[in-house]
Coordinates of C-alpha atoms in Angstrom, one line a residue:
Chain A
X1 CA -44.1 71.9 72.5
X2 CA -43.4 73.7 68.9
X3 CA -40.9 73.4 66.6
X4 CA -40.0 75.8 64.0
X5 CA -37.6 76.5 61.2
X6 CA -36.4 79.9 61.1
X7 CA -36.0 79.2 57.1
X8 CA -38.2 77.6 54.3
X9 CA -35.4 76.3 52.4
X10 CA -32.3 74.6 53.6
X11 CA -29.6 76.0 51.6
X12 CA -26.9 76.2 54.2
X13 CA -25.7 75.3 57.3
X14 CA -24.7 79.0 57.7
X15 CA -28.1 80.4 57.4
X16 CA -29.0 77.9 60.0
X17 CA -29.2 78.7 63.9
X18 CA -27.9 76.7 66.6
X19 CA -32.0 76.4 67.3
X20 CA -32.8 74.8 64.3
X21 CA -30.4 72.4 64.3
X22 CA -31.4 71.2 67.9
X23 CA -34.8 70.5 66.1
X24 CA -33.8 68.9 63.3
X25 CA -31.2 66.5 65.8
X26 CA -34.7 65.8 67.9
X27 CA -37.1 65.1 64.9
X28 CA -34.6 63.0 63.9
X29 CA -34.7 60.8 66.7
X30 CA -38.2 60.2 66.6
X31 CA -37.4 59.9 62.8
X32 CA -34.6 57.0 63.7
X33 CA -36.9 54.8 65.8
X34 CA -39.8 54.8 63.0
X35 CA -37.2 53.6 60.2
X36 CA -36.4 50.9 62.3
X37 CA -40.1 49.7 63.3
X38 CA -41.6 46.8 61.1
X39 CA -43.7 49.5 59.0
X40 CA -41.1 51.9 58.4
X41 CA -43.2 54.5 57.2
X42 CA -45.7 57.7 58.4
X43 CA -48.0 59.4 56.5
X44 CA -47.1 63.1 57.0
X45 CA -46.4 64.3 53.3
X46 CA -48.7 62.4 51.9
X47 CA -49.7 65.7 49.9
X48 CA -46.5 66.5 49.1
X49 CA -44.6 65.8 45.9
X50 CA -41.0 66.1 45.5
X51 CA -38.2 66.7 42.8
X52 CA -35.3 64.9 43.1
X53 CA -33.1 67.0 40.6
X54 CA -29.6 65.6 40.4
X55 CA -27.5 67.7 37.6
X56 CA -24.1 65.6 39.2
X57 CA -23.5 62.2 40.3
X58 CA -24.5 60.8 43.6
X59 CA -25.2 57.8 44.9
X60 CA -25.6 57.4 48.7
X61 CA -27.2 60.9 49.0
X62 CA -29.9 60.0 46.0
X63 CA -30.9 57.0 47.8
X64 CA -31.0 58.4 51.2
X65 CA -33.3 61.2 49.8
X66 CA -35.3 59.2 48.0
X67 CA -35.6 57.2 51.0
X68 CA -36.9 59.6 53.1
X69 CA -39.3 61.1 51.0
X70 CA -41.1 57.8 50.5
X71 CA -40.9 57.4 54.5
X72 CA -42.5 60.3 54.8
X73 CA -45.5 59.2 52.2
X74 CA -44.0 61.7 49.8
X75 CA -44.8 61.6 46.0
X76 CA -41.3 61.6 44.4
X77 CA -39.8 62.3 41.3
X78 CA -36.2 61.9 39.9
X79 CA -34.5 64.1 37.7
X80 CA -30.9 63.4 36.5
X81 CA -29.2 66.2 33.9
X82 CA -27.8 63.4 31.9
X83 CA -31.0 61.8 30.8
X84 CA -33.0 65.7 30.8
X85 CA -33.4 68.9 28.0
X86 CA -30.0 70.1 30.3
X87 CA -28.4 68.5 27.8
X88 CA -30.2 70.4 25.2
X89 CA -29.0 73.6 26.5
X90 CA -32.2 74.4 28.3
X91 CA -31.5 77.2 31.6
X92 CA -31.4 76.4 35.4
X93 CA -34.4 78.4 35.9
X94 CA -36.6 77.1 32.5
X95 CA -35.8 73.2 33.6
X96 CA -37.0 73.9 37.3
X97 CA -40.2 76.2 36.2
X98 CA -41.2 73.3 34.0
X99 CA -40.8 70.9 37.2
X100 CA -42.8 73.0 39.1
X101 CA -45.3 73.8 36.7
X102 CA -46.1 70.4 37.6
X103 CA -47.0 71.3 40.9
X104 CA -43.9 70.3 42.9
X105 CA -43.6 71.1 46.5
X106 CA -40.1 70.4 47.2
X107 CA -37.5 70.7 45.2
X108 CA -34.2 68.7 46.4
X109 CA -31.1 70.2 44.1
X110 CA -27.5 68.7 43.5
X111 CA -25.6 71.3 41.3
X112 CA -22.4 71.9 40.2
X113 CA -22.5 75.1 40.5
X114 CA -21.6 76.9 43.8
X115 CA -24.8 79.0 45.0
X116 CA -27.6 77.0 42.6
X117 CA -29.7 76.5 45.6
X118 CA -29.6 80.5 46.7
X119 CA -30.3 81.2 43.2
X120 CA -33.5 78.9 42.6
X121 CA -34.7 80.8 46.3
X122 CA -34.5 83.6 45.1
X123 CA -36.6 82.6 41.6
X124 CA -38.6 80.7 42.8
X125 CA -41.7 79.0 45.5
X126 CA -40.9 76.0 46.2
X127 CA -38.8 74.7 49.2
X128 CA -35.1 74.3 47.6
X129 CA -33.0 71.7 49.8
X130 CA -29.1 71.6 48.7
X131 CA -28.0 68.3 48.3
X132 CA -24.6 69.8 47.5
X133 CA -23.5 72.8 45.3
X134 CA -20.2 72.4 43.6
X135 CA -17.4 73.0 46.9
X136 CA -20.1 75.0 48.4
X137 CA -21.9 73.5 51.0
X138 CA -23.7 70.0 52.1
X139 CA -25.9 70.6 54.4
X140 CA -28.0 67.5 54.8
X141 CA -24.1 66.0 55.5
X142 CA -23.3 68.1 58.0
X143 CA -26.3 67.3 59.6
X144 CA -26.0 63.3 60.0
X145 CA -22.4 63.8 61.0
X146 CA -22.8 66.0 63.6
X147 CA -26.2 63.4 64.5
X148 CA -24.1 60.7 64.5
X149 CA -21.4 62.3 67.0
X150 CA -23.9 63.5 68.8
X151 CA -24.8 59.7 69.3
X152 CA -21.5 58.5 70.1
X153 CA -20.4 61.4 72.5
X154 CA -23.9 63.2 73.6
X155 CA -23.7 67.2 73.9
X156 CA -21.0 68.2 71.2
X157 CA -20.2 71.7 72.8
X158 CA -16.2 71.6 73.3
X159 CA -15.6 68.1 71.5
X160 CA -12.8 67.9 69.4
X161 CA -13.4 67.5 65.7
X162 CA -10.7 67.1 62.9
X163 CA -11.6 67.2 59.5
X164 CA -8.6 65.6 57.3
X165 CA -8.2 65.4 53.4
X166 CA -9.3 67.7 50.8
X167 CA -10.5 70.1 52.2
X168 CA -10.5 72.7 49.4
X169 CA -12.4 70.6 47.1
X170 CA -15.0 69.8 50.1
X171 CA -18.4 70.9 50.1
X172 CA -18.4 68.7 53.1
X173 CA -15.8 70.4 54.9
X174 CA -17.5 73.5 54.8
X175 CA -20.9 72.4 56.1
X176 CA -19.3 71.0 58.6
X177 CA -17.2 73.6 60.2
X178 CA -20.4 76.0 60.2
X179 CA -22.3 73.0 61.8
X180 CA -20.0 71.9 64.7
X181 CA -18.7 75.4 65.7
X182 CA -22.5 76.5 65.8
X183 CA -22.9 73.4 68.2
X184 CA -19.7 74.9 69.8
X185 CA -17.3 72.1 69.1
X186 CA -13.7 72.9 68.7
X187 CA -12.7 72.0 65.1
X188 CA -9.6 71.8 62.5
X189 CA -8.7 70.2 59.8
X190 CA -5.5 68.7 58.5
X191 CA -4.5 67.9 55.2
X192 CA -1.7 69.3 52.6
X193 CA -1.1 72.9 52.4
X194 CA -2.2 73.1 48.8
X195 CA -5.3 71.2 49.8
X196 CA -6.2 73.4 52.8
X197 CA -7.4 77.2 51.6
X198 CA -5.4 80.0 52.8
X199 CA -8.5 81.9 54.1
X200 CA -9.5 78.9 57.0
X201 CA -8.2 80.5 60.0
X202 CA -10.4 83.6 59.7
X203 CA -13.3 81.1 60.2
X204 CA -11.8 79.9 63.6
X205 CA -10.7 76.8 62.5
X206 CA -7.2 75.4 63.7
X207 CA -5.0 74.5 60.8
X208 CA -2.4 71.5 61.0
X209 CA -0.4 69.5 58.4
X210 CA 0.9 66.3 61.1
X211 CA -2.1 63.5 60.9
X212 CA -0.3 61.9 64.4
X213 CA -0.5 65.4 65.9
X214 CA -4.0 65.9 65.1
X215 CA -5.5 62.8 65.5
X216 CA -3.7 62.5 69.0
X217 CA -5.9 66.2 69.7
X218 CA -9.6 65.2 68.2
X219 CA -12.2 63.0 69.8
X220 CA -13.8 62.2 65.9
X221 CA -11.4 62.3 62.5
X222 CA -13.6 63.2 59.8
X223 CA -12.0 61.7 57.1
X224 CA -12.4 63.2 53.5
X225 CA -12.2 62.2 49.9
X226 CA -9.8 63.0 47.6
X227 CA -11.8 65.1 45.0
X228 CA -9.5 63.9 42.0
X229 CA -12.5 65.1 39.9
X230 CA -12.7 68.5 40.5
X231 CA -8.7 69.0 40.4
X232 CA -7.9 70.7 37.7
X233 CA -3.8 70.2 38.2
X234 CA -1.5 68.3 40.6
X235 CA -1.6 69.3 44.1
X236 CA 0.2 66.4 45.6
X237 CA 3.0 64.1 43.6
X238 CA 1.1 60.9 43.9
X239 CA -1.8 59.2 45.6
X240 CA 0.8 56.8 47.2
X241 CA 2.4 59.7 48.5
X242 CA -0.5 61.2 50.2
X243 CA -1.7 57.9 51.6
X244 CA 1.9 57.4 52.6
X245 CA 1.8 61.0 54.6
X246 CA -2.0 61.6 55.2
X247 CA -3.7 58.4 55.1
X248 CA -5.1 56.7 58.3
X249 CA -3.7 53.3 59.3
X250 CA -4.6 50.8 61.9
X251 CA -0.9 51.2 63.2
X252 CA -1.6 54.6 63.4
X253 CA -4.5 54.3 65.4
X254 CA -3.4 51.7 67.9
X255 CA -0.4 53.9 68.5
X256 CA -2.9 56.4 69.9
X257 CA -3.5 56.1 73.8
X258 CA -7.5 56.7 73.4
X259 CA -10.2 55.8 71.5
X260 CA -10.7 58.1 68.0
X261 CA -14.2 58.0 66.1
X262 CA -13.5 57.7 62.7
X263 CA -16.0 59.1 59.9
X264 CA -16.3 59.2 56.6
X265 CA -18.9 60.5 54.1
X266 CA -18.4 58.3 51.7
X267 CA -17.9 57.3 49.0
X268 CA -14.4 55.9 50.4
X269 CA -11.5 55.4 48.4
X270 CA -9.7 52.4 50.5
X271 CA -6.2 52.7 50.6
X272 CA -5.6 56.0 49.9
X273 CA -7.4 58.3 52.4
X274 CA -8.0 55.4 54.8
X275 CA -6.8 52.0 54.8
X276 CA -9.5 49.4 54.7
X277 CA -8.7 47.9 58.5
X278 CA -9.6 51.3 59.8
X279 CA -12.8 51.7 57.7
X280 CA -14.2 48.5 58.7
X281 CA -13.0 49.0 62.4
X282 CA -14.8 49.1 65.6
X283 CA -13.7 52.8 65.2
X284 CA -14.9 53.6 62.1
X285 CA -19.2 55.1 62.3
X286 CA -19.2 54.9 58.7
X287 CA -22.3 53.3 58.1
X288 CA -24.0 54.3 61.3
X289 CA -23.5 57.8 59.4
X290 CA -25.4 56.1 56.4
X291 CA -28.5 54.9 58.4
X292 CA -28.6 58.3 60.3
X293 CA -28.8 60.2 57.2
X294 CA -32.0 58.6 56.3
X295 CA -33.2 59.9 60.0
X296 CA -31.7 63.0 59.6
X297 CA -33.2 64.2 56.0
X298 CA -36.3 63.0 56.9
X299 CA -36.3 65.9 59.8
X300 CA -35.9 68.6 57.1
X301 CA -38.2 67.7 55.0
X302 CA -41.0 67.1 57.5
X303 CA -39.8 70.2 59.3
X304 CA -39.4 72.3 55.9
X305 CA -42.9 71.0 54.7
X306 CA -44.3 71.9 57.9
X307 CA -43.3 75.6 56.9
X308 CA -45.3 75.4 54.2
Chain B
X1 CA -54.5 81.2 83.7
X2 CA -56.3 82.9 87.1
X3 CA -59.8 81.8 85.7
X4 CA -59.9 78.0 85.6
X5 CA -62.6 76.5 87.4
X6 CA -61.9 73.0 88.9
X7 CA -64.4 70.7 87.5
X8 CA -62.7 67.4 89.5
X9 CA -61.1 68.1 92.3
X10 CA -58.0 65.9 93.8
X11 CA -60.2 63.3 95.8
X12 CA -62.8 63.0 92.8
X13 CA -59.9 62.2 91.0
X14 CA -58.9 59.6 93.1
X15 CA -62.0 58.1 92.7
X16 CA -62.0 58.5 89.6
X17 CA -58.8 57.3 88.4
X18 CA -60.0 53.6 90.9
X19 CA -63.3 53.8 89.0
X20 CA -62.0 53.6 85.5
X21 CA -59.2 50.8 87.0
X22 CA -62.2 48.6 88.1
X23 CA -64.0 49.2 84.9
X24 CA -60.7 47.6 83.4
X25 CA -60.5 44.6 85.0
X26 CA -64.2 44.2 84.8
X27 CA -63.3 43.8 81.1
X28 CA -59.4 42.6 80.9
X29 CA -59.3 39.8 83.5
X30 CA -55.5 39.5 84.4
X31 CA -54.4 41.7 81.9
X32 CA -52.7 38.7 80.1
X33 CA -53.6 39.6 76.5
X34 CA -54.1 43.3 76.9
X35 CA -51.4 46.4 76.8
X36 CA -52.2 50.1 78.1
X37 CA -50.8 52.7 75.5
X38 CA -50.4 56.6 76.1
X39 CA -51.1 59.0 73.4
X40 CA -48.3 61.9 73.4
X41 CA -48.0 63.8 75.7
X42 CA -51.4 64.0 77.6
X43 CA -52.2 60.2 77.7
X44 CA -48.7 59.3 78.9
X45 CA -49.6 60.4 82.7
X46 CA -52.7 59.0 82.5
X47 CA -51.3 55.4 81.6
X48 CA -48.5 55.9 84.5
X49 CA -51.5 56.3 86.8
X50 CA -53.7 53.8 85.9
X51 CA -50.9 51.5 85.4
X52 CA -49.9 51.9 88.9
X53 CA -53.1 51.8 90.5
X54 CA -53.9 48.3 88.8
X55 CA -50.9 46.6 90.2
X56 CA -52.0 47.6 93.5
X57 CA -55.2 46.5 93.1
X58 CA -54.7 43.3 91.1
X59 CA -51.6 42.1 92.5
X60 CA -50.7 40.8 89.3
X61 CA -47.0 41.8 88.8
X62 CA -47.1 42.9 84.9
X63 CA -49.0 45.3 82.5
X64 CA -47.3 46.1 79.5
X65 CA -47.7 49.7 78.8
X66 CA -46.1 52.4 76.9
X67 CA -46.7 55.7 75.2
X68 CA -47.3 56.4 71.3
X69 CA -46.4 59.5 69.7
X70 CA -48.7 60.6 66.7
X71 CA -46.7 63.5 65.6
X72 CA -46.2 62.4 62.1
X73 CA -49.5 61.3 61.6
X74 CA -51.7 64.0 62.4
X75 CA -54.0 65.2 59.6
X76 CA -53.6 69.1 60.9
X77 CA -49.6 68.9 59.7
X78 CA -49.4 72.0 57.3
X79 CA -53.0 73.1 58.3
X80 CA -51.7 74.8 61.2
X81 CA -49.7 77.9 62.0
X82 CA -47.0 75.9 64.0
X83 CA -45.9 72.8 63.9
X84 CA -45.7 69.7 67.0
X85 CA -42.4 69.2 68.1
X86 CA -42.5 65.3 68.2
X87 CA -42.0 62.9 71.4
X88 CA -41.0 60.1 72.0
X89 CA -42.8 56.4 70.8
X90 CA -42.0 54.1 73.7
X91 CA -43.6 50.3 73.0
X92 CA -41.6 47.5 74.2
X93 CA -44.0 44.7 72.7
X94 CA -46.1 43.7 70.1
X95 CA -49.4 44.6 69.4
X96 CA -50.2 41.8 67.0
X97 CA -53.6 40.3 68.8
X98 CA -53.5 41.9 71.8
X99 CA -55.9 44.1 73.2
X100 CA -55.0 47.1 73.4
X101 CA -56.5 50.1 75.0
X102 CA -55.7 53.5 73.8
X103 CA -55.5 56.0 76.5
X104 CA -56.0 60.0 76.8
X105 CA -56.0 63.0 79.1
X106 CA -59.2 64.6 77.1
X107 CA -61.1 63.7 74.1
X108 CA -61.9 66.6 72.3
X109 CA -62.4 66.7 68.1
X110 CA -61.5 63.3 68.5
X111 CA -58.6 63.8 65.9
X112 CA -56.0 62.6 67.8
X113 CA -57.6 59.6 68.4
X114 CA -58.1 58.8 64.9
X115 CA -54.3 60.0 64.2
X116 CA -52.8 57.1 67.1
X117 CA -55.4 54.5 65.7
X118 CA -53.4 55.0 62.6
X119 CA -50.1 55.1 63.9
X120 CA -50.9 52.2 65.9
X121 CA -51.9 50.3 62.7
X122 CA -48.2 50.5 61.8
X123 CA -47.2 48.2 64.9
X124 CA -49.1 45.4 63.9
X125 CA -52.9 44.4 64.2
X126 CA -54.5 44.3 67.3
X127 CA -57.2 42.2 68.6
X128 CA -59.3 44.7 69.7
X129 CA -58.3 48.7 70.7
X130 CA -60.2 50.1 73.5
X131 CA -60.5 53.8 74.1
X132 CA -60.0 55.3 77.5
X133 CA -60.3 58.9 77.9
X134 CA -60.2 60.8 81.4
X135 CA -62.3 63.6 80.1
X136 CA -64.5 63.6 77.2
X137 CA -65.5 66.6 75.5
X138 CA -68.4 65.0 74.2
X139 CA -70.3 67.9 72.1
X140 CA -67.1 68.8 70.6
X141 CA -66.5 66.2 68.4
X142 CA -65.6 66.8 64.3
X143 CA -65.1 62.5 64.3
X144 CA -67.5 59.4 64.9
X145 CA -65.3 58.4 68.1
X146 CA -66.5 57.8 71.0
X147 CA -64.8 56.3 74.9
X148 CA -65.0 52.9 75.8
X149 CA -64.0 53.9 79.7
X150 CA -65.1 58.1 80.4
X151 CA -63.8 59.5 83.9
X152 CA -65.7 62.8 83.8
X153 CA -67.7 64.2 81.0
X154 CA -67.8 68.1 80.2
X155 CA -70.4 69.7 78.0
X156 CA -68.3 73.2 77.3
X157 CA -68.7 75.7 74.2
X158 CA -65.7 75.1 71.0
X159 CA -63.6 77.7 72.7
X160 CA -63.3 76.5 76.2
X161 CA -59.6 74.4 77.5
X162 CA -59.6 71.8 79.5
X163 CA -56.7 71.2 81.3
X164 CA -55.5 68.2 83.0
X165 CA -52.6 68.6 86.3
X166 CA -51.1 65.9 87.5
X167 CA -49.1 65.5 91.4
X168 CA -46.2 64.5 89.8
X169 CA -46.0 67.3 87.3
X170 CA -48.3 70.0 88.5
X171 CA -48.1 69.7 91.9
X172 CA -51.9 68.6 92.7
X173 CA -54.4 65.9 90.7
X174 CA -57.1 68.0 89.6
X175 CA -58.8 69.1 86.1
X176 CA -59.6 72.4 85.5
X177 CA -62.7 74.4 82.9
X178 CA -61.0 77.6 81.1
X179 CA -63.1 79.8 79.4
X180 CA -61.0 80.3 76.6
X181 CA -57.7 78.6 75.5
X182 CA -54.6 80.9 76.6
X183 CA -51.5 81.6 74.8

């Protein structure tokens, strides 16, 4: 009958239990059928106002917060570092005082920085939601991907998830492990050695370096981005070499005998990591993940709201 | 929950439960133009009932029905110390000109009534919404509401729970008077 968070902020997947992640995935679905009624909105946070502060790109995340937020009946406001006092030198902690000083509720954070979230937690009142820190964590992502398997497949508990690509440069990657193993899916991830970090196996994930071998293992390939922003030197000869060794093809896929889910969080860069055909595939969930995500944020917030 | 005084017992509910179908058709006819909705969770059984029992006694083949979660549009949301987990919204039709009668296990502050007329807003606009309560609470109300169709009303003190069992749930159709609400 109730549903609580055991945290006010959502910061992590690892601080999250397998509990509150079985909430989120049902307020969700409730979330998922009033997005796609005529009025596609309910007034729960109609009290509520929210920061949207953005100190690195995004696109599909921004919109999908924003989204939610005015689904929910949420005041919103939008904050990106390039057009703010960031610029002027002003501190973390000064710009988001200033925000809230303005009586925000929720404060929605995309940093550079690994750990920006914890930090603001720790300074702070408002209810901090990571939209990504640096190659920390993405929580919200983790979240719709693991939602939208759950869709395709039901209970996730012993699926077979790979994660290919960069996996060191991956804020992704990392929410995701935590997310799937705590839903007790079997997971590993496959990419180049110098793109995969050393430490992995200590977190029970199976490393491997053959894309037929894994994909011919997984039930879902979670197929990553190459980060070429945040690498700082070469860790593969050429793009056309990766793709050539770690991309996903069609023929690869048909060679398969089963059915593969293929995921992607966007944004894609087609031809390299995956080839077009596959992206726009009957295998590919790519924009099923899109239209979850909307669902799937608009759970934490209502449920992070709730916890006042 | 060992002190709970039955207030309708299973044939009165019977009774009941035909009453409130008669009163129905008095006013819907065939049912043509008119839809049953369940509030969650409480009104959901309630609908299943009455549902049934009209297509046994009117012959006529199809009611639409189905069951309306106001989860997300309570006004209590941050007001109280735990929140709802949500249900599900079930409503395979339109509500644009229909009539449509809203229907509850017990009308209390009369808050979730006000919540589904909301939520029911965001389905279209009906003709005319009806309001069908099993029992009504009726000196415990914080909202101008009040019960087209009434099955039993209870005059009982701000701290007293009704609760509504159901055969296919509970075992046996009866209602039952607690002195105080239990944890």
């Amino acid at each position: 009958m109730q549903a609580q968070l055991s945290t006010k902020h959502l910061l992590g997947i690892k601080y999250l239990t397998e509990d509150d992640i079985q909430i989120i995935f049902e307020t969700a679905d409730e979330f998922k059928e009033v997005i796609n009624r005529p009025i596609k909105k309910v007034p729960s946070l109609r009290d509520i106002t929210v920061a949207n502060m953005f100190f690195e790109n995004s696109t599909r995340t921004r919109i999908s917060f924003e989204l939610a937020e005015k689904r929910l009946s949420a005041d919103t406001v939008n904050f990106s570092a390039s057009a703010s006092s960031v610029s002027k030198g002003e501190t973390l902690l000064d710009t988001v005082n200033n925000v809230l000083s303005m009586k925000v509720d929720m404060i929605v954070m995309r940093h550079p920085a690994p750990g920006a979230p914890q930090f603001l937690a720790r300074n702070i009142k408002a209810n901090i939601i990571n939209a990504g820190d640096g190659t920390h964590e993405h929580p919200t992502q983790a979240l719709l991907d693991a939602f939208s398997i759950r869709e395709q497949l039901g209970d996730l508990a012993g699926k077979k998830i790979a994660i290919f690509g960069d996996i060191t440069h991956s804020r992704v990657a990392l929410s995701n492990i935590f997310c799937l193993q705590k839903l007790g899916a079997e997971v590993k991830v496959c990419g180049p050695p110098t793109l995969i970090p050393k430490h992995l196996p200590q977190l029970g994930v199976g490393v491997e370096h053959d894309v037929r071998k894994t994909l011919e293992w997984c039930d879902v390939a979670n197929v990553l981005r190459i980060q070429l922003e945040r690498q700082d030197i070469k860790y593969f000869p050429s793009l056309r070499e990766y793709s050539q060794y770690f991309g996903i093809n069609k023929e690869l896929l048909d060679s398969l005998d089963k059915k593969i889910i293929i995921m992607h969080p966007g944004p894609i860069n087609r031809g390299v990591e995956i080839t077009s055909d596959v992206a726009d595939s009957e295998h590919s969930i790519i924009l099923q993940q899109v239209e979850n995500g909307v669902a799937v944020r608009m759970a934490v917030l209502y449920l992070l709201a709730a916890r006042g | 929950m060992s002190n709970g005084r039955v207030i309708l017992t299973t044939e009165r509910f019977a009774l009941t439960i035909d009453r409130l179908c008669h009163q129905l058709i008095e006013n819907h006819d065939n049912f043509q133009n008119t839809c049953l909705i369940g509030i969650q969770q409480g009104g959901v059984p309630l609908v299943r009932r009455i549902h049934q029992r009209l297509l046994e006694i009117t012959g006529v083949t199809l009611i639409e029905h189905g069951k309306l979660d106001i989860t997300f549009y309570r006004d209590d949301f941050r007001r109280r110390d735990k929140p709802i987990r949500a249900s599900v919204t079930q409503m395979d039709f339109l509500v644009e000109g229909k009539n449509v009668v809203l229907m509850d296990d017990v009308l209390y502050t009369g808050r979730s009534v006000q919540a589904a007329m909301s939520a029911l807003g965001d389905f279209g606009r009906p003709q005319k919404v009806e309001l069908l309560a099993l029992i009504d609470r009726r000196f415990n109300r914080d909202l101008p509401i009040k019960a087209d169709y009434v099955g039993l009303r209870v005059d009982s003190l701000d701290e007293a729970y009704v609760r509504v069992e159901w055969k296919e749930v509970e075992g046996e159709d009866q209602v039952l008077l607690f002195p105080h609400k239990e944890e």
